[in-house]
Coordinates of C-alpha atoms and ligand atoms in Angstrom, one line a residue:
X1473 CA 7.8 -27.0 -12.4
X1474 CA 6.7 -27.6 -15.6
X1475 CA 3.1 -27.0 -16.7
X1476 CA 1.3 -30.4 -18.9
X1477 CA 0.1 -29.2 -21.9
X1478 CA -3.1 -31.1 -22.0
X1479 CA -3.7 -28.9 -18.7
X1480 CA -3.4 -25.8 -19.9
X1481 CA -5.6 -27.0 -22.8
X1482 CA -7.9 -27.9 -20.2
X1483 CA -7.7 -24.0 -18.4
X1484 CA -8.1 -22.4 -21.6
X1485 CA -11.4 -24.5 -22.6
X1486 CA -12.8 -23.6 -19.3
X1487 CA -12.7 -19.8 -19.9
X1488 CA -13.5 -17.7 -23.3
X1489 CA -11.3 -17.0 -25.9
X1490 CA -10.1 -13.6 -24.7
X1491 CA -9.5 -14.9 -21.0
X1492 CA -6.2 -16.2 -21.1
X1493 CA -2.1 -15.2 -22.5
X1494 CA 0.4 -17.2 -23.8
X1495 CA 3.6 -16.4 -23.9
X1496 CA 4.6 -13.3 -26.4
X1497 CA 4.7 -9.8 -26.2
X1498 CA 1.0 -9.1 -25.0
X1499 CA 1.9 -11.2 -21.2
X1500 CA 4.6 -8.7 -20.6
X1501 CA 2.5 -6.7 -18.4
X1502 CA 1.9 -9.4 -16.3
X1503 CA 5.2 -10.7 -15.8
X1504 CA 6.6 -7.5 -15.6
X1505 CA 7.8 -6.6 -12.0
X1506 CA 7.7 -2.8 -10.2
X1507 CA 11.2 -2.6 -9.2
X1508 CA 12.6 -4.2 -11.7
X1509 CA 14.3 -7.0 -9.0
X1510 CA 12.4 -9.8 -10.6
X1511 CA 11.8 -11.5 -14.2
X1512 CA 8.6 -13.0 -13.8
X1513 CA 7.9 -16.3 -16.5
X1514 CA 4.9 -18.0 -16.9
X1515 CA 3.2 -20.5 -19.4
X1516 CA -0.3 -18.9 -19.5
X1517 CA -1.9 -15.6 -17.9
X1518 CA -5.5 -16.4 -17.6
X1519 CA -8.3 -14.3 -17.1
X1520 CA -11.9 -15.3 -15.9
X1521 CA -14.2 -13.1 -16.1
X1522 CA -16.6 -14.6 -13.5
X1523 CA -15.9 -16.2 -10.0
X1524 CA -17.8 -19.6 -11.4
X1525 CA -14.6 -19.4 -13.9
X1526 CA -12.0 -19.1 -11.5
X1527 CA -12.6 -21.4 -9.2
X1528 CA -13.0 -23.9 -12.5
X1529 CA -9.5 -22.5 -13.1
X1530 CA -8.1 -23.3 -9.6
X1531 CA -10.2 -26.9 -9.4
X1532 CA -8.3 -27.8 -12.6
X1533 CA -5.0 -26.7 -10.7
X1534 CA -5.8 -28.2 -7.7
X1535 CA -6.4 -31.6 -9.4
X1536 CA -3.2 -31.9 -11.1
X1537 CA -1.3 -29.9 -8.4
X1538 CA -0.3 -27.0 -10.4
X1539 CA 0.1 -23.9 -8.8
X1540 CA -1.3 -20.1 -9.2
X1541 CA -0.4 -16.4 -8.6
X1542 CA -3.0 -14.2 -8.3
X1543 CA -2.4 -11.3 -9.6
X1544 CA -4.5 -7.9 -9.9
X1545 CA -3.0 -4.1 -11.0
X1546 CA 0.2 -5.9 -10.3
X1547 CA 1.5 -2.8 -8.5
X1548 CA 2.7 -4.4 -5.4
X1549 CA 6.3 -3.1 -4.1
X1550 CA 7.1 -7.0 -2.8
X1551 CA 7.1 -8.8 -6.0
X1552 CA 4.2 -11.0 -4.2
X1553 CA 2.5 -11.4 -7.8
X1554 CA 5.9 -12.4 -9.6
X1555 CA 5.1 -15.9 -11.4
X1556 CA 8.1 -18.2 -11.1
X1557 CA 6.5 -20.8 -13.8
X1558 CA 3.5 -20.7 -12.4
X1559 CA 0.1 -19.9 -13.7
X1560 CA -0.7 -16.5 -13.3
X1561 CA -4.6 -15.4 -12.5
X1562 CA -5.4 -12.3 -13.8
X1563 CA -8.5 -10.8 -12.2
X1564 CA -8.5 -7.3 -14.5
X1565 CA -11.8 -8.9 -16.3
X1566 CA -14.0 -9.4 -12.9
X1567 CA -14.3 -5.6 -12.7
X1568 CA -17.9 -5.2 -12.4
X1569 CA -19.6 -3.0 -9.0
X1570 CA -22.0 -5.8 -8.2
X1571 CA -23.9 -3.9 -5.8
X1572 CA -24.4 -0.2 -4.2
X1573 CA -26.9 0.1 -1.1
X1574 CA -26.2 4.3 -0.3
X1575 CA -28.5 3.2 2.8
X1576 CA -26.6 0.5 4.1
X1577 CA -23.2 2.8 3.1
X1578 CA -21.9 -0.5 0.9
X1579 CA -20.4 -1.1 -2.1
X1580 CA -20.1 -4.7 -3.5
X1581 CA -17.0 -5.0 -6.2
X1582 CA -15.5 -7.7 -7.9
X1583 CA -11.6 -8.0 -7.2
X1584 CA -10.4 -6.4 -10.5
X1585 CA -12.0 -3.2 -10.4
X1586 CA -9.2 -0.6 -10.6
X1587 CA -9.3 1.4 -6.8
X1588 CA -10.0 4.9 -8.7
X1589 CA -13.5 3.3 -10.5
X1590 CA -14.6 2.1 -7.0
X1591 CA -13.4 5.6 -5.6
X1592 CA -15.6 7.1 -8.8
X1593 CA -18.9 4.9 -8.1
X1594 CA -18.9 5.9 -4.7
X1595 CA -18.6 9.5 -5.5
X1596 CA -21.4 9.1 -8.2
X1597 CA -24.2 8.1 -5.1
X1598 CA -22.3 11.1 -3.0
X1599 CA -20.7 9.2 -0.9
X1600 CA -16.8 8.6 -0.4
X1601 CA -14.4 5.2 -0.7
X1602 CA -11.5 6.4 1.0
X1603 CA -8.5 4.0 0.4
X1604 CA -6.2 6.2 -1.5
X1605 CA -3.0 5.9 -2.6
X1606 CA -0.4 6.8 -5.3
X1607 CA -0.8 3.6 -7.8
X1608 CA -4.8 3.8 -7.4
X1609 CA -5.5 4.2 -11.1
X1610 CA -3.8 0.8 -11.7
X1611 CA -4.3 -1.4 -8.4
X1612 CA -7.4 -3.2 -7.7
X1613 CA -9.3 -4.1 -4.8
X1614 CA -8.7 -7.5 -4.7
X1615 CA -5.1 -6.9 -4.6
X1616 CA -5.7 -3.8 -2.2
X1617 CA -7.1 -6.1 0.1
X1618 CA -5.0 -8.6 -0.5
X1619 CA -2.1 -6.7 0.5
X1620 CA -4.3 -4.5 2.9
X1621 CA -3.2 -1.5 1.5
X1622 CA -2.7 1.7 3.4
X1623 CA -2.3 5.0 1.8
X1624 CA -2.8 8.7 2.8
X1625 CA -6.2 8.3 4.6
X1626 CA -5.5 5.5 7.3
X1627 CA -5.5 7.9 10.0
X1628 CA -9.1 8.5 9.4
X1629 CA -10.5 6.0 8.1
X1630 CA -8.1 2.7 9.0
X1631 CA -6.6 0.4 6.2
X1632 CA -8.1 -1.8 3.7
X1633 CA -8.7 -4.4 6.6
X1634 CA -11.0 -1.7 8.4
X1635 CA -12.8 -0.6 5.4
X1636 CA -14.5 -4.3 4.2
X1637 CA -17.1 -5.9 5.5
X1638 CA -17.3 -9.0 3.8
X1639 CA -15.7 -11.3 0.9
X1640 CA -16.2 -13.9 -1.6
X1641 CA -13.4 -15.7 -2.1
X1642 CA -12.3 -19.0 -4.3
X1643 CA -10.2 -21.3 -1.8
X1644 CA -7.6 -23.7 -3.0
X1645 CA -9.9 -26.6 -3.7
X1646 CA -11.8 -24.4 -6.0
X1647 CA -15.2 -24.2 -3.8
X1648 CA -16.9 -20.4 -3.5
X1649 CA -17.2 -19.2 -0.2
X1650 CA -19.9 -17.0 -0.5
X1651 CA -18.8 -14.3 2.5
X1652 CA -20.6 -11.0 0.9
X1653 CA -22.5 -9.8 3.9
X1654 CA -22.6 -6.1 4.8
X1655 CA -22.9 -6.4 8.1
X1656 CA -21.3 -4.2 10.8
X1657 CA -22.0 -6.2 13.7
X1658 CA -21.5 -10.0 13.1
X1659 CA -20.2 -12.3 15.3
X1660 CA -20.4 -16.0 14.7
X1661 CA -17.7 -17.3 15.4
X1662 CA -14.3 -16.4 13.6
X1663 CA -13.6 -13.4 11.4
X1664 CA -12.7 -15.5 8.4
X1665 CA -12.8 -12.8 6.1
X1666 CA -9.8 -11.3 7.9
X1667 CA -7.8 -14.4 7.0
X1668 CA -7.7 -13.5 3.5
X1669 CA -7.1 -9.8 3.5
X1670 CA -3.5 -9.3 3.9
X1671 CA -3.2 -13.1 2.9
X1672 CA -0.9 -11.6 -0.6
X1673 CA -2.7 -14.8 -2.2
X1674 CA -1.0 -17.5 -0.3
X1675 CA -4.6 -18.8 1.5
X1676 CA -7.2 -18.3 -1.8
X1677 CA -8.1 -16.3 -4.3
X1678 CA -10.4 -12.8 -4.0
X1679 CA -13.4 -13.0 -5.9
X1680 CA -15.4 -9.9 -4.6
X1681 CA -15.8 -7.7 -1.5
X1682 CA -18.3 -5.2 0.8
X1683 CA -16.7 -2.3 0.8
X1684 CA -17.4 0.6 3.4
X1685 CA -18.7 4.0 2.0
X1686 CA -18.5 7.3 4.0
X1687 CA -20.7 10.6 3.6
X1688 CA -18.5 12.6 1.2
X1689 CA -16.2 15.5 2.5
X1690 CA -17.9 18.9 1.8
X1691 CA -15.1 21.0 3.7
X1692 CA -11.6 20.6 3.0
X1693 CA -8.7 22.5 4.5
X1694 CA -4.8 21.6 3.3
X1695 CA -1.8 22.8 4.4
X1696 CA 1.9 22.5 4.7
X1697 CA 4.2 23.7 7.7
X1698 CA 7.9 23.8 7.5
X1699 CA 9.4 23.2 10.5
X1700 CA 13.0 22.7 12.3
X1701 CA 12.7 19.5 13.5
X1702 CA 11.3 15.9 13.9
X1703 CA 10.0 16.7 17.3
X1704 CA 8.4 20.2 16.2
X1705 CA 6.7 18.3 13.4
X1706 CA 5.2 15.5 15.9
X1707 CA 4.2 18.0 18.5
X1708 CA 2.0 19.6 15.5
X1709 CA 0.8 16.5 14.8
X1710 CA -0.2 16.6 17.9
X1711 CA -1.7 19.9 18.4
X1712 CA -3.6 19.6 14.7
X1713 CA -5.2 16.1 16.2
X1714 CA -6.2 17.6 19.4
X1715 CA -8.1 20.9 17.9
X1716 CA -9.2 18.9 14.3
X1717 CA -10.1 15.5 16.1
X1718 CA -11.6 12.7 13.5
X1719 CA -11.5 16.2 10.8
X1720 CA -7.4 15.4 10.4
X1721 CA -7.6 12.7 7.7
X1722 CA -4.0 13.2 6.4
X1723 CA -0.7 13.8 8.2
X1724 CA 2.3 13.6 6.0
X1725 CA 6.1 14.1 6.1
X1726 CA 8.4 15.1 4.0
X1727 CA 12.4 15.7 4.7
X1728 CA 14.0 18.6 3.2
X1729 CA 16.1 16.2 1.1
X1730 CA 12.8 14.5 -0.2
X1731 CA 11.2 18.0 -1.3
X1732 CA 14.5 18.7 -3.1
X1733 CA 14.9 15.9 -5.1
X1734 CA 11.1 17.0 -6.2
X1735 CA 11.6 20.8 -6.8
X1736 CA 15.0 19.5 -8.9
X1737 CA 13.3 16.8 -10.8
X1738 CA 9.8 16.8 -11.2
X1739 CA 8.3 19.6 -13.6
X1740 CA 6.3 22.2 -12.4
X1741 CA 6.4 21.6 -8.9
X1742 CA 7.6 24.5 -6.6
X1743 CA 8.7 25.1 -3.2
X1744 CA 5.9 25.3 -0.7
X1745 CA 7.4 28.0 1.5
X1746 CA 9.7 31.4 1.0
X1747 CA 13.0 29.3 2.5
X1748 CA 13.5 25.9 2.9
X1749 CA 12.8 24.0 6.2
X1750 CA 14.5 20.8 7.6
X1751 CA 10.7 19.3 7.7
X1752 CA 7.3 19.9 6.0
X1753 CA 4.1 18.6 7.4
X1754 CA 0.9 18.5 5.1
X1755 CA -2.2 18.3 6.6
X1756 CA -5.4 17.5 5.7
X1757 CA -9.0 18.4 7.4
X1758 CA -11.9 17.2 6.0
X1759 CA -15.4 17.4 7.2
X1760 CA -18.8 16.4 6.3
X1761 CA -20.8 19.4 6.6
X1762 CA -20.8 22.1 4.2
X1763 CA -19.2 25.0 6.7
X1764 CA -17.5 23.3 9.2
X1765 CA -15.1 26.2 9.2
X1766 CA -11.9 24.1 8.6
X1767 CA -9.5 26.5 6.9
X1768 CA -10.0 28.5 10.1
X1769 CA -9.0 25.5 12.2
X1770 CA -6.0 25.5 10.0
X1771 CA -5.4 29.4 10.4
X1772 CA -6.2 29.1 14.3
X1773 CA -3.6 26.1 15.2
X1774 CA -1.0 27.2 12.7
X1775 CA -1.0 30.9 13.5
X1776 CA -0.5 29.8 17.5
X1777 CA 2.3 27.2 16.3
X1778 CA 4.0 29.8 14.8
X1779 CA 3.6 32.3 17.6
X1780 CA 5.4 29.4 19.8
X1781 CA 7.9 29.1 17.7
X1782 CA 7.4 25.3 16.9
X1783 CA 6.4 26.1 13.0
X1784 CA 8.7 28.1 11.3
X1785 CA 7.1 29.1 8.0
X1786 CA 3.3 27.7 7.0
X1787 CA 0.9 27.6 3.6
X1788 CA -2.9 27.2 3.4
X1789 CA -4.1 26.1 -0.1
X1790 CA -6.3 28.9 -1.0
X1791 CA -7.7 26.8 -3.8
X1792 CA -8.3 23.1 -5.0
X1793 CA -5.1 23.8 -7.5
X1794 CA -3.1 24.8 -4.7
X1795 CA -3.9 21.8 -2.5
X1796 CA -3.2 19.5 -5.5
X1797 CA 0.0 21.1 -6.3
X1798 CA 0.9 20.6 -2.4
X1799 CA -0.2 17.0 -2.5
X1800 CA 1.7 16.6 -5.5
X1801 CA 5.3 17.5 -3.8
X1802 CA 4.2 14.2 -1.6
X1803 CA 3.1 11.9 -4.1
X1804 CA 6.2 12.5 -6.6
X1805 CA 8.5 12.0 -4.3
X1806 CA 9.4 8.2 -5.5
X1807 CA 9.4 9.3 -8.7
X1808 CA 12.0 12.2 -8.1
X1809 CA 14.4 9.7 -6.1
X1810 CA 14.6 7.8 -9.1
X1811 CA 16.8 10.2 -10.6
X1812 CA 19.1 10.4 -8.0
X1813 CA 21.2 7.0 -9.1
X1814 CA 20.5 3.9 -6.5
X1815 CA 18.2 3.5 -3.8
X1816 CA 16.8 1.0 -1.1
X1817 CA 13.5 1.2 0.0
X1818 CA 11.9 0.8 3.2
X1819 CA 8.3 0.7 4.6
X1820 CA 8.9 0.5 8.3
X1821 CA 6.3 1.7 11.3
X1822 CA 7.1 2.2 14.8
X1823 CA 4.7 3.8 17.6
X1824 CA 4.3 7.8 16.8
X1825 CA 6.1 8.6 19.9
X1826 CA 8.7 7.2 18.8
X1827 CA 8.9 8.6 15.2
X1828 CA 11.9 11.7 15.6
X1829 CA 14.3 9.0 17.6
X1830 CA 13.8 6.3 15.0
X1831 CA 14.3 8.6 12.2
X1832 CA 17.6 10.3 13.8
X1833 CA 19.3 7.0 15.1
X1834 CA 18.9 5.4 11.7
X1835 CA 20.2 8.3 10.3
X1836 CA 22.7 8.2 12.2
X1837 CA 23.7 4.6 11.7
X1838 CA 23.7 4.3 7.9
X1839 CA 25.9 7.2 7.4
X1840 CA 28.3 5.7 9.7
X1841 CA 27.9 2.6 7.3
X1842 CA 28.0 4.5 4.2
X1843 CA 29.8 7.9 4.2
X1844 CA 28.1 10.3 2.1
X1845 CA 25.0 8.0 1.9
X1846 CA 21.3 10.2 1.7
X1847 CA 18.6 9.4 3.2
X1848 CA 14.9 10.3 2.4
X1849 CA 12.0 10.1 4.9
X1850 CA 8.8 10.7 4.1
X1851 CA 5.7 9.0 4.6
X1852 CA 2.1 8.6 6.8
X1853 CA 4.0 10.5 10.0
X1854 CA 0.6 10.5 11.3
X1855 CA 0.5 7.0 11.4
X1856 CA 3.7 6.4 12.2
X1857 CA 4.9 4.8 8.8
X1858 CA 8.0 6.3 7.3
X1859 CA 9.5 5.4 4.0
X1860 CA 12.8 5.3 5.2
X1861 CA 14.3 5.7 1.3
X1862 CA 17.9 5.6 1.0
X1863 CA 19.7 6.9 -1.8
X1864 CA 23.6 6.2 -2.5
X1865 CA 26.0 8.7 -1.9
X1866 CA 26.4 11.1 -5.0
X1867 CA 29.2 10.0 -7.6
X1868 CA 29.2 6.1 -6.2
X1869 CA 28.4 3.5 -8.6
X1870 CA 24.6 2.0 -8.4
X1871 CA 25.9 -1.4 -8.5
X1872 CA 28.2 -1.4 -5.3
X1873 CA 25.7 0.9 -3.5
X1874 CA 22.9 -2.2 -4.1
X1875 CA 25.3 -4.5 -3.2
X1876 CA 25.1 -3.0 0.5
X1877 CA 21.7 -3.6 0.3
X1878 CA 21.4 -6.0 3.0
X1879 CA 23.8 -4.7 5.5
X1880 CA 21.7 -1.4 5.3
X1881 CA 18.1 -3.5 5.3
X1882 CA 19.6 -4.6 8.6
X1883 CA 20.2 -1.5 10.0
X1884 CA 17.1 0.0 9.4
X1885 CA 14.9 -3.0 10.5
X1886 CA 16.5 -3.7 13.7
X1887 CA 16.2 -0.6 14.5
X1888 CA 12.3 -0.6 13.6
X1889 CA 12.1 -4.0 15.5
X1890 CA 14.1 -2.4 18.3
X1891 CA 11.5 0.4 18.6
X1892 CA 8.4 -1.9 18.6
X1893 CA 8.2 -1.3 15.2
X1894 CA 7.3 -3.4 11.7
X1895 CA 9.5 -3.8 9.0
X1896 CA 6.6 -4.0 6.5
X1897 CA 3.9 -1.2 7.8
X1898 CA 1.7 -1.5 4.2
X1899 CA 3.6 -3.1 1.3
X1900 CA 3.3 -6.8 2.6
X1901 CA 5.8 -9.4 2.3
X1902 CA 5.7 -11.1 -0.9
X1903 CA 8.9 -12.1 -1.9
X1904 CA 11.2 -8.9 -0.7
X1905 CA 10.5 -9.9 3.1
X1906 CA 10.5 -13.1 3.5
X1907 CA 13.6 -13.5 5.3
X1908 CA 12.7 -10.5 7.6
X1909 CA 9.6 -12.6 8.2
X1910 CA 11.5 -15.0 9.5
X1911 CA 14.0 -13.1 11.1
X1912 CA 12.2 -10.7 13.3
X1913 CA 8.6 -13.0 13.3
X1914 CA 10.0 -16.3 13.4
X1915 CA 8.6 -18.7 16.5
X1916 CA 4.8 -18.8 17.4
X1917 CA 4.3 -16.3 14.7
X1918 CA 5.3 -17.8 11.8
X1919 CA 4.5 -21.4 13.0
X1920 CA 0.8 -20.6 13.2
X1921 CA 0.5 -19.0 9.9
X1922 CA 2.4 -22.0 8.2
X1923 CA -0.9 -23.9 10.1
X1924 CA -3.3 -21.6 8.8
X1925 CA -1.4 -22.0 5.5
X1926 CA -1.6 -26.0 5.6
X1927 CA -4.9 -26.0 6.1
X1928 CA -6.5 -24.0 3.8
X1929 CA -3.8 -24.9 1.1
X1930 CA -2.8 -28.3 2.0
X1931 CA -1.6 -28.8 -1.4
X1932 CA 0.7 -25.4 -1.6
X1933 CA -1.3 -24.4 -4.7
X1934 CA -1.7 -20.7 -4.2
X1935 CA 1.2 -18.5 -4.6
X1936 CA 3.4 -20.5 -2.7
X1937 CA 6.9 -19.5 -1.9
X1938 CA 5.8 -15.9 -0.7
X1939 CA 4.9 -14.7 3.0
X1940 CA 6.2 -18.2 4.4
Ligands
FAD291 C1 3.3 4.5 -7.2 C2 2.9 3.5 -6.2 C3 2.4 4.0 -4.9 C4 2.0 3.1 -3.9 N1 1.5 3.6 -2.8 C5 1.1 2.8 -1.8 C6 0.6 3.3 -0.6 O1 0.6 4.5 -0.3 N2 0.1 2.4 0.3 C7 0.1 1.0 0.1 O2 -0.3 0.3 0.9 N3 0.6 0.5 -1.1 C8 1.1 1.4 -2.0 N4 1.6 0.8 -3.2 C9 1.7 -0.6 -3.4 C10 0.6 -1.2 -4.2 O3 0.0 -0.3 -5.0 C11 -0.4 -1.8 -3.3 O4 0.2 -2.9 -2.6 C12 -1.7 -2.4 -4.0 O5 -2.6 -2.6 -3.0 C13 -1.5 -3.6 -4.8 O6 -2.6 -3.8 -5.6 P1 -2.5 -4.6 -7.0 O7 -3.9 -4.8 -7.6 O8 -1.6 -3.9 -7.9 O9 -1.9 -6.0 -6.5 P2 -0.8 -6.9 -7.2 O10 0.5 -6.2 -7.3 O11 -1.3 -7.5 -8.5 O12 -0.7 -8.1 -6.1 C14 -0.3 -7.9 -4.8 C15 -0.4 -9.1 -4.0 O13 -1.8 -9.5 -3.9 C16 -2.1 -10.8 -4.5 N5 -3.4 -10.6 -5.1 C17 -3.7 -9.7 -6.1 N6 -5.0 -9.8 -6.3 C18 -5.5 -10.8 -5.6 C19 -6.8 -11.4 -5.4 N7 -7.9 -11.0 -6.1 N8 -6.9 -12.5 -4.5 C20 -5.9 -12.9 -3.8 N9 -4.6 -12.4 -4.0 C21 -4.5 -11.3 -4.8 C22 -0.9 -11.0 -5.4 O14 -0.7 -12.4 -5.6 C23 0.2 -10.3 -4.7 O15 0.7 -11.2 -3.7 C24 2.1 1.7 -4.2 C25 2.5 1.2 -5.4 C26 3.0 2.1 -6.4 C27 3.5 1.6 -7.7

């Protein structure tokens, strides 16, 4: 569709000089995509610096039936802020912390501050934000909600959804709902604010949020265990949970595949045990109180996994260094595969319990598909969300590797769907999973979120063609 001039004369006079991008060299962040699957285009990139702005914005839109795509760090994994024409709505500016009540353990932010300055004003009144994941010096809250981002801390502390408290957001006929309370305890009727989170834009736009704030960790323990096999590294998960309780914040894994791409790829980074393992599991403790003794938690149930022979080999970070330089073999890990020729991505949950069979009978079925085909798996084990990465078999061309992409997708999500499972756990839908939406949630499911979609966007302003 294409945009009248006289109205985005109109959306530029309604915000200041520096709040909006035509097109040219400086919009290429913002139609840039992640992956690289999408060209985004757009006429103007505007940027309000206020909520009174953008819902002037959208009320302009809205009028002439023009539509929008929010967009914050623009990070996403599901091209869910690609702009196909439309106006894109930056929120970077709106990156003030309205609010901080230590006593009330809130923080009020506007959409576009970037995760790691909410994470740093939340630290500066001692206390702890703990969404965390790899993009968070980019992302923003607004699209961290809006995607309800997961991360390396969900096992403690729940995703974005569990961590806000209340929102302001600009709905599609440009009126403010004003839905900022810090409350804990509320309830009047419907959770609306839940609506929007995990909305990926398509029901309003994300002005600000009530964040949750947490008393900071004073004791920290981090360790990595290689072990034999995916049932050894859940029945540690298992054991660690059962002596740690609420103290286990992380629980990661990482196939032997995935740590080798690292140790041959990413600088610097070095093998966490003497031999190599089929699995690694890094845990995390953290605990409130100064000496809540965790590293001999971490002694106590590795020593005794190793005496039963379920670990085979484990590492205790005996400094902050060394528990960054284990995180690190974790967090690269995208980065590594990237070296490694074509891959297709996954993001798929299914019940803990049923983590090992997933992972071997997927295994199993895409290199029956695809002879020589390597898969990674990695991920939040301790929430049961595995990034099922898949890269093509060494010495095969990228291109016809990708063009398998869809027989593969289907392998993996049935399989997901077959297990209980998601075939989105944290990334969203956007534009990547649409047809899985369909597919595995068509029915009751999607019919009422196309209701809850027609009426609080009955003109199909805001980012429409993603989620449904
Ligand atoms: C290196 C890397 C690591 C990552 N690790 C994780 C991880 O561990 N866990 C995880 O969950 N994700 C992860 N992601 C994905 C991504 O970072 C998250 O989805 C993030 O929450 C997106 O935030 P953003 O500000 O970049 O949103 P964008 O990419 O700008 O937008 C994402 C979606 O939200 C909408 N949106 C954005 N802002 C608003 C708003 N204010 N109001 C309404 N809609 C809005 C957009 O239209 C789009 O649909 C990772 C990404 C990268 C690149």
């Amino acid at each position: 569709m294409t945009v009248p001039v006289q109205l985005l004369d109109r959306i530029r006079a309604a915000v200041d000089p520096a709040g909006w991008i035509g097109p040219g060299p400086d919009m290429a962040p913002y139609v840039a995509e992640e992956r690289s699957l999408w060209q985004s285009a757009s006429p103007l990139v505007v940027r309000p610096k206020s909520t009174e702005e953008v819902a002037a914005v959208v009320r302009l839109c809205a009028d002439a039936g023009v539509a929008i795509v929010p967009q914050g760090g623009n990070t996403g994994l599901v091209g869910g802020a690609v702009a196909r024409d439309e106006i894109v709505l930056s929120l970077g500016r709106m990156n003030r912390i309205r609010a901080i009540d230590p006593a009330n353990h809130t923080l009020t932010a506007e959409a576009g501050c970037v995760l790691a300055s909410v994470q740093k004003a939340a630290d500066e009144q001692d206390c702890l934000f703990p969404l965390s994941l790899g993009a968070e010096g980019t992302c923003q809250i607004g699209g961290n909600l809006s995607t309800n981002a997961g991360g390396v801390q969900v096992l403690r502390y729940g995703n974005a959804r569990d961590l806000t408290l209340g929102l302001e957001v600009v709905l599609a006929d440009g009126r403010i709902w004003d839905g900022l309370r810090g409350l804990r305890k509320d309830n009047t009727g419907y959770d609306l604010k839940q609506v929007f989170i995990g909305a990926e834009g398509t029901l309003g736009i994300i002005t600000a949020a009530v964040l949750k704030l947490f008393p900071k960790p004073r004791d920290r323990a981090t360790a990595m265990a290689g072990v034999g096999s995916l049932t050894a590294a859940l029945d540690l998960f298992q054991r660690v949970r059962g002596r740690a309780g609420d103290s286990l914040t992380a629980c990661e894994l990482l196939d032997r595949r995935s740590v080798d791409f690292v140790l041959r790829h990413i600088p610097g980074t070095k093998s966490p045990c003497r031999q190599r393992h089929a699995f690694y599991v890094l845990i995390e403790l953290t605990n409130a109180s100064v000496d809540g003794g965790l590293t001999s938690v971490a002694e106590e149930v590795l020593a005794k996994a190793i005496e039963d022979g379920l670990v085979e080999d484990a590492v205790i970070a005996a400094s902050a260094q060394q528990a960054r330089d284990l995180w690190r073999l974790r967090e690269t890990i995208p980065e590594a595969q990237k070296h490694e020729g074509g891959s297709v991505k996954h993001d798929i949950a299914v019940p803990i319990s049923r983590v090992a069979d997933y992972i071997d009978a997927a295994t199993a079925a895409v290199e029956k598909l695809i002879p020589g085909i390597r898969p990674v798996a990695f991920g939040h084990l301790g929430d049961g969300n595995i990034h099922f990465n898949i890269s093509q078999p060494a010495g095969m061309a990228a291109a016809d590797f990708l063009a398998r992409r869809h027989d593969i997708n289907r392998i993996v999500h049935d399989l997901a769907i077959e297990a209980n499972g998601s075939f989105s756990a944290e990334h969203g839908v956007g534009l990547l999973k649409k047809e899985e939406l369909e597919r595995y949630k068509g029915g009751i499911e999607t019919d009422l979120m196309r209701i809850l979609k027609r009426a609080l966007d009955p003109t199909n302003i805001m980012n429409p063609g993603k989620v449904v």
